[in-house]
Tab-separated table of C-alpha atoms and ligand atoms in Angstrom:
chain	number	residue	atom	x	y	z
A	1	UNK	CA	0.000	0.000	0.000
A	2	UNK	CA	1.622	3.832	-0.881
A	3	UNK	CA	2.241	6.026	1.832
A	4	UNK	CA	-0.405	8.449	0.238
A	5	UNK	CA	-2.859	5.774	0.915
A	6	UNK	CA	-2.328	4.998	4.518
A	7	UNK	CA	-1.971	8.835	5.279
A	8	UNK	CA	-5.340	9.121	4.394
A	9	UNK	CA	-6.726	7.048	7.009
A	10	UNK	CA	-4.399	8.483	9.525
A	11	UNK	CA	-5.621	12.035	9.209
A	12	UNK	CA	-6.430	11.776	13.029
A	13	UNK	CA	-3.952	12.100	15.534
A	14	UNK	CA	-3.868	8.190	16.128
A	15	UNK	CA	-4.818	6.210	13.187
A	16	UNK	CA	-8.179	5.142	13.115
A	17	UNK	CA	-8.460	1.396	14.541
A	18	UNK	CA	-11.103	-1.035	14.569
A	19	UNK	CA	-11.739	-2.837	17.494
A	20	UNK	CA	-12.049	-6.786	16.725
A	21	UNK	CA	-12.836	-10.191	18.797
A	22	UNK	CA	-9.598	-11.977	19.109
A	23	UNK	CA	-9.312	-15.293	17.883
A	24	UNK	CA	-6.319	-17.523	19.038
A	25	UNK	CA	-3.401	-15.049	18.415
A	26	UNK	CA	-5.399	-12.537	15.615
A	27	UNK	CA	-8.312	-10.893	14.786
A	28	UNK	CA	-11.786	-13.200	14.250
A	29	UNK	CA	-11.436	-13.029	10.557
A	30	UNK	CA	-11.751	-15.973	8.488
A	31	UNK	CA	-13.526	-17.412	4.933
A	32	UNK	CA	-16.815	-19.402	6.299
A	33	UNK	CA	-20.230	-19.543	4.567
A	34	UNK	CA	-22.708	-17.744	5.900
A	35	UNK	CA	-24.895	-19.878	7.758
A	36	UNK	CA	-27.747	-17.569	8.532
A	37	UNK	CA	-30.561	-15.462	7.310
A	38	UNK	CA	-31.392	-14.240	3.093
A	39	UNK	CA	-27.583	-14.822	1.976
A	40	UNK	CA	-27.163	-18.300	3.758
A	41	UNK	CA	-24.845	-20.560	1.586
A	42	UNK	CA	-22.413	-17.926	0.435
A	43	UNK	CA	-19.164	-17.945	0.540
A	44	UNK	CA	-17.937	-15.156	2.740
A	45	UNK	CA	-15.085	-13.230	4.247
A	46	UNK	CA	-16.335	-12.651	8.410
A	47	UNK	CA	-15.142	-9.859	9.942
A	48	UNK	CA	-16.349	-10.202	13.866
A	49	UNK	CA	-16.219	-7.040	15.784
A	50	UNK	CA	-16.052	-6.842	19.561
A	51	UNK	CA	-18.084	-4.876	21.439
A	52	UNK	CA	-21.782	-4.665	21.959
A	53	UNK	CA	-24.265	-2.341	23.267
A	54	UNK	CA	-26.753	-4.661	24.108
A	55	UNK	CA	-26.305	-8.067	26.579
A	56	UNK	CA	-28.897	-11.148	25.280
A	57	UNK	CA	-29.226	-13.705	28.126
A	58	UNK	CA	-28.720	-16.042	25.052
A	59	UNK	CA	-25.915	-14.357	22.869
A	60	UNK	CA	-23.151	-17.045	21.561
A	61	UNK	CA	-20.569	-14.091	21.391
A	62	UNK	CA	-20.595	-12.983	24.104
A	63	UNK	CA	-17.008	-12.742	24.457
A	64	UNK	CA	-17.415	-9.343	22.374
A	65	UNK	CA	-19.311	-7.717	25.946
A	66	UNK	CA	-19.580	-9.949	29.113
A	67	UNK	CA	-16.466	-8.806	31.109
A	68	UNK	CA	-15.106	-9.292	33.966
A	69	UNK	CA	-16.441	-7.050	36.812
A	70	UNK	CA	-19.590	-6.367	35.234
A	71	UNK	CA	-23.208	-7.416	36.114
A	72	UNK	CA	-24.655	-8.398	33.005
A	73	UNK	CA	-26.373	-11.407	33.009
A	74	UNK	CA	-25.874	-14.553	30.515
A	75	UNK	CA	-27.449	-17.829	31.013
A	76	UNK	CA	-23.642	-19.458	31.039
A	77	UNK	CA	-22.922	-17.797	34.189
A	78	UNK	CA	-25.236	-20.811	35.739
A	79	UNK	CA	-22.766	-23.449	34.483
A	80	UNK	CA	-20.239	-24.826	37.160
A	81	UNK	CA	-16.338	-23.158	36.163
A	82	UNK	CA	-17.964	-20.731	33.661
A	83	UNK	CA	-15.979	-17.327	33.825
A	84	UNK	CA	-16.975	-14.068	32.479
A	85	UNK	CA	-14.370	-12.859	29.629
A	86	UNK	CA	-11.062	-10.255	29.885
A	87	UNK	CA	-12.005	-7.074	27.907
A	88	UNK	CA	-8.232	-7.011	27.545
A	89	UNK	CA	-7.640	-10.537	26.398
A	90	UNK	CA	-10.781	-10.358	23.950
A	91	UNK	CA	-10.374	-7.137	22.076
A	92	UNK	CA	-7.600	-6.446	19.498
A	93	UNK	CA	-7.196	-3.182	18.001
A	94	UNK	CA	-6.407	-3.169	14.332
A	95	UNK	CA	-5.671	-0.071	11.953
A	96	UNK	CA	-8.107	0.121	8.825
A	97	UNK	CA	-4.909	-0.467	6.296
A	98	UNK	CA	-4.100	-3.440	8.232
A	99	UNK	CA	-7.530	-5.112	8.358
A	100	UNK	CA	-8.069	-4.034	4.808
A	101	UNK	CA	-4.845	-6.072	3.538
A	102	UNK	CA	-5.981	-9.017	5.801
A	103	UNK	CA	-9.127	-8.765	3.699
A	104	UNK	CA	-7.630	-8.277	0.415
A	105	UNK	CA	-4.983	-11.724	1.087
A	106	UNK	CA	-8.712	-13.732	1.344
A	107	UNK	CA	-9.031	-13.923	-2.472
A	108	UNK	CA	-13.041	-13.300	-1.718
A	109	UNK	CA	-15.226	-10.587	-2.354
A	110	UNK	CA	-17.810	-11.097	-0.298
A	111	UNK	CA	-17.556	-9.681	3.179
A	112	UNK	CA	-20.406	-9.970	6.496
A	113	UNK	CA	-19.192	-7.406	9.387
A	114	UNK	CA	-20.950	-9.007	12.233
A	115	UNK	CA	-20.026	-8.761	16.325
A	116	UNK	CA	-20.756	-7.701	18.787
A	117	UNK	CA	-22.667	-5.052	17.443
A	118	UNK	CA	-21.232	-3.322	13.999
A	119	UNK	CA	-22.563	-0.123	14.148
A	120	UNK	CA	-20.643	1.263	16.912
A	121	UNK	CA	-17.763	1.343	14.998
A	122	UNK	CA	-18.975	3.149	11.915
A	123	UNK	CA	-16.443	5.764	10.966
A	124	UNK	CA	-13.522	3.344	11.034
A	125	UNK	CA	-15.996	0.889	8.999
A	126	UNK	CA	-16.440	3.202	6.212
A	127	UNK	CA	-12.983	4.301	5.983
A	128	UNK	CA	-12.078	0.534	5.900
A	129	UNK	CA	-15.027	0.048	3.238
A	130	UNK	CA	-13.271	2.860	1.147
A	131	UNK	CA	-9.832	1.228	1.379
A	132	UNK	CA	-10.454	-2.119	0.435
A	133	UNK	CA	-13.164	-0.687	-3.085
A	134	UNK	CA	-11.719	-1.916	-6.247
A	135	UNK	CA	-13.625	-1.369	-9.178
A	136	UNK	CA	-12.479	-3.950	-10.964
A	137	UNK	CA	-13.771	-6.669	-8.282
A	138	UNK	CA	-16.471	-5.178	-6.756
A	139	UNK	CA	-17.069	-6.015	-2.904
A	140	UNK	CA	-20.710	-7.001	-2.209
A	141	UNK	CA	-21.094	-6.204	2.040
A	142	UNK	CA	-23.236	-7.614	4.577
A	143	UNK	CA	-23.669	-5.642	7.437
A	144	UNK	CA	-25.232	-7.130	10.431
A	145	UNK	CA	-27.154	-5.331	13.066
A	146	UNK	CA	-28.925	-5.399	16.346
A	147	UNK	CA	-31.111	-2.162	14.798
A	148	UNK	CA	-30.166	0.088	17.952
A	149	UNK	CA	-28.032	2.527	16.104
A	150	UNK	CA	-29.007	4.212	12.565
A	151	UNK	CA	-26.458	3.652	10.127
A	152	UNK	CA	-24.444	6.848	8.762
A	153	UNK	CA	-25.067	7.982	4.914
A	154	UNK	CA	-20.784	7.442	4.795
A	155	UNK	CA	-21.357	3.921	6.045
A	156	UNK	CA	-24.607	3.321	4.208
A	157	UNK	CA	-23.455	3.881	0.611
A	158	UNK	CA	-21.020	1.151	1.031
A	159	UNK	CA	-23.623	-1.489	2.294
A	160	UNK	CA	-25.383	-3.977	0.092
A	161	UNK	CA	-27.208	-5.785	2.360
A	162	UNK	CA	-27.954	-5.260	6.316
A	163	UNK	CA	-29.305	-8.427	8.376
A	164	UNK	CA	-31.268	-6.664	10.951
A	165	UNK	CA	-32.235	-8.763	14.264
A	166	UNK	CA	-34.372	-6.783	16.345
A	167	UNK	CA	-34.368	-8.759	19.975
A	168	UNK	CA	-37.517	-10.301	21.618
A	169	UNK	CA	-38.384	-10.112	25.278
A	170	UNK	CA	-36.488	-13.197	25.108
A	171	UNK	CA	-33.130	-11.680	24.847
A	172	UNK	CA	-34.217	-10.411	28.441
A	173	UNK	CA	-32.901	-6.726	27.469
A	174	UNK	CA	-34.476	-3.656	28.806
A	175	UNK	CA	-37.670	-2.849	26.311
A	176	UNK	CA	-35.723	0.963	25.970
A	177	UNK	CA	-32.310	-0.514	24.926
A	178	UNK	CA	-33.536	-3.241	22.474
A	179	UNK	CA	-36.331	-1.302	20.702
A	180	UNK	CA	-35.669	1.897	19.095
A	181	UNK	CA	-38.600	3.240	16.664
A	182	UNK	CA	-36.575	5.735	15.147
A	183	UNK	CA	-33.979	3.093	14.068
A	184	UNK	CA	-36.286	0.422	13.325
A	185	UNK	CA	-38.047	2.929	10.810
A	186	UNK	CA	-34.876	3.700	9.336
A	187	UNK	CA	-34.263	-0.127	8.434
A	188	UNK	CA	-37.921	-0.585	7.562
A	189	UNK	CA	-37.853	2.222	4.994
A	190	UNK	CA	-34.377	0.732	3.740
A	191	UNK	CA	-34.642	-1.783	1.061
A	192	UNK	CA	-31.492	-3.536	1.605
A	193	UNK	CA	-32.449	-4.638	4.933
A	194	UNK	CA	-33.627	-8.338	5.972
A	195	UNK	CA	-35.267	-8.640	9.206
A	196	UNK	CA	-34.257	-12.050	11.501
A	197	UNK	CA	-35.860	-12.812	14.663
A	198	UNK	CA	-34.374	-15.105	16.924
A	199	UNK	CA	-37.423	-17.368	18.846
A	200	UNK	CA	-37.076	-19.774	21.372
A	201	UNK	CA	-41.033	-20.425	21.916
A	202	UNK	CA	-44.343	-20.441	20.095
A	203	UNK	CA	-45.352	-17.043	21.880
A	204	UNK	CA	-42.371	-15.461	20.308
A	205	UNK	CA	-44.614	-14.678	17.029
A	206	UNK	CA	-47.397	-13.069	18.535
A	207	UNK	CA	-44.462	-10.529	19.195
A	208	UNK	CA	-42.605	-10.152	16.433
A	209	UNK	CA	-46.285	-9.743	14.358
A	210	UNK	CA	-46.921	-7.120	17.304
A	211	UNK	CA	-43.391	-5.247	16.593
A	212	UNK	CA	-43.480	-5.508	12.606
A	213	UNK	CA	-46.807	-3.926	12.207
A	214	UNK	CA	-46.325	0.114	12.570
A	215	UNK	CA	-43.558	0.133	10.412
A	216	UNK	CA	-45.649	-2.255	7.913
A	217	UNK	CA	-43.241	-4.773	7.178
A	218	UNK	CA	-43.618	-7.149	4.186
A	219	UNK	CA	-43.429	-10.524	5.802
A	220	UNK	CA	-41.039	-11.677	2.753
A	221	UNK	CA	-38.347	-9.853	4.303
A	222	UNK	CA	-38.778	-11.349	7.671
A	223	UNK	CA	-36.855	-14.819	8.229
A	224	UNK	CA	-37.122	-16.913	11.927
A	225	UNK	CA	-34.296	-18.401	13.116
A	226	UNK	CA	-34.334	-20.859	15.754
A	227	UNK	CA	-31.840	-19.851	19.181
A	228	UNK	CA	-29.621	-22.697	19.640
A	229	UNK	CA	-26.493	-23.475	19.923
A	230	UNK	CA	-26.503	-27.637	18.660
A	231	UNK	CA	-28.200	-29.282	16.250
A	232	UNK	CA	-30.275	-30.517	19.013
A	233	UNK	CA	-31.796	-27.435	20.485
A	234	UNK	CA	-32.102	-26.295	16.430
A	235	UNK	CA	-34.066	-29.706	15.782
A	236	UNK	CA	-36.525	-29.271	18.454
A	237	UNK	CA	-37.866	-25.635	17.541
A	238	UNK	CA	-37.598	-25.848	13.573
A	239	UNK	CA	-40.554	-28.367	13.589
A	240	UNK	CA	-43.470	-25.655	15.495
A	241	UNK	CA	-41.345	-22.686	13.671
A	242	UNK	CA	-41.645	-24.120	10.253
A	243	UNK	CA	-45.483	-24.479	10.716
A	244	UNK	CA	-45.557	-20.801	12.187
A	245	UNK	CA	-43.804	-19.925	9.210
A	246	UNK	CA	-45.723	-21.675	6.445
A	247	UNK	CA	-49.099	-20.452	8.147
A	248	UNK	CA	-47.712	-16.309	8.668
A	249	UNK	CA	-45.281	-16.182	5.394
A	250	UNK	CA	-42.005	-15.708	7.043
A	251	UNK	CA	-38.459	-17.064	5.490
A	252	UNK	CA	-37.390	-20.092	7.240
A	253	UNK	CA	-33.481	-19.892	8.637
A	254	UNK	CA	-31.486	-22.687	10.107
A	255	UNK	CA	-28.018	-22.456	11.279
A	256	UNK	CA	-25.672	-23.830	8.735
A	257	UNK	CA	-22.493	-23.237	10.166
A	258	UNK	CA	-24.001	-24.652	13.710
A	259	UNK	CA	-24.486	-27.746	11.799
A	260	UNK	CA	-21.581	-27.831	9.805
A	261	UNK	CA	-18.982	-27.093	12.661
A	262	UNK	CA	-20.603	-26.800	16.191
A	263	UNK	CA	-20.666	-23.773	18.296
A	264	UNK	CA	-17.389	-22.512	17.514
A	265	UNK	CA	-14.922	-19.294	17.047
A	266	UNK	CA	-14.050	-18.754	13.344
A	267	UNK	CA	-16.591	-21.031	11.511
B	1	SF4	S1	-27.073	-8.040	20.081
B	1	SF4	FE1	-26.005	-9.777	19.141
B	1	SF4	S2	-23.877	-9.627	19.847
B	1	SF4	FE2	-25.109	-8.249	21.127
B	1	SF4	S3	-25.597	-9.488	22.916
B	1	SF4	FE3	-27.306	-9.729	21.473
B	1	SF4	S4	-26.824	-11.550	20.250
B	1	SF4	FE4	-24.929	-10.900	21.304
């Protein structure tokens, strides 16, 4: 990369950084397919960001928020040796150049920024989404999104597609932290963005029809995933959610990678 090109992302006086989950001795960045939601099946590059604004009781990452010394809940806490994770061990901070020539080495050009939650790190996104452009292989971008926080027009005009997974009571999250009109409006008025719900039980509909209908919603942009964590647990709600499904006209998603390689870092 020239000089000229990495000044330009240093204009401030520390270059800007993204903050990632840390994977064995790097950053959480791999080649996987995409397991969930409308793209499911692709071939993708996964960038997985740490940090997250919100704390669901059921969250598989939640190495990206549920530190040490803090109260948030998480139903692992009930299992016998279970520790909460080191903010300091978890995070590592990355300049955009030197994520965007990790992405470039990948040979794909297909890339899901998932966490944690994304959008808290949106100026250092869009600079990195601005680095990596190449006109003559065009990058097609997933951005995925606990719809808390509105995406910026410098962001937005990079994104192709946002997965957008508003959380149920389930998620046992304070009604004011996990629902946010204005942002949910913002998504529903954005045609690039997929809505997935994460159910555990039947009831779970009655809710998401409840939370879908002011902003009018087209159910084929809604798809139900299952929580789990095993093929088990993803076996014993697909049967009820399928028939939910088929009756209300929802997409169906399973959890490829869960099946493919277990609940594990870097798949
Ligand atoms: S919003 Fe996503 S990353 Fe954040 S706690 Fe919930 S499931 Fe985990």
């Amino acid at each position: 990369m020239s000089q000229v090109s990495q000044d330009r992302f240093s204009v401030h006086a520390q270059p800007l950084t993204l903050a990632l989950a840390r994977w064995q001795d790097g950053p959480e960045l791999f080649v996987s397919v995409q397991g969930e939601g409308p793209s499911v099946g692709r071939t993708s590059i996964f960038l997985r960001l740490s940090l997250c604004n919100l704390h669901c009781v059921w969250c598989d990452t939640d190495y990206t928020w549920n530190w040490k010394g803090t109260a948030f809940a998480h139903r692992n806490d009930r299992q016998t040796g279970y520790q909460k994770f080191d903010r300091e061990q978890e995070i590592i901070h990355l300049t955009v150049p030197e994520v965007a020539e990790r992405l470039r080495l990948f040979g794909v050009r297909r890339l899901v920024v998932t966490g944690g939650e994304p959008l808290l790190q949106q100026e250092p996104l869009w600079h990195l989404f601005e680095l990596i452009y190449d006109p003559s292989q065009k990058w097609f971008i997933e951005v995925e999104t606990n719809a808390t926080i509105v995406p910026e027009p410098q962001l937005d005009s990079w994104v192709g597609q946002y997965n957008v997974s508003p959380k149920l009571a389930n998620s046992q999250n304070p009604d004011h932290l996990r629902l946010r009109t204005d942002v949910l409006r913002w998504f529903a008025d954005c045609p690039k963005a997929f809505f997935k719900f994460v159910v555990e039980e039947p009831g779970d509909f009655d809710e998401i029809e409840q939370l879908l209908r002011p902003y009018a919603i087209p159910e084929d942009r809604v798809w139900i995933m299952p929580q789990g964590t095993t093929s088990a647990e993803l076996d014993q709600r697909l049967s009820w959610i399928a028939e939910q499904c088929i009756r209300r006209g929802y997409a169906i998603s399973d959890r490829l990678h869960v099946r493919l390689w277990g609940s594990r870092r870097g798949v």
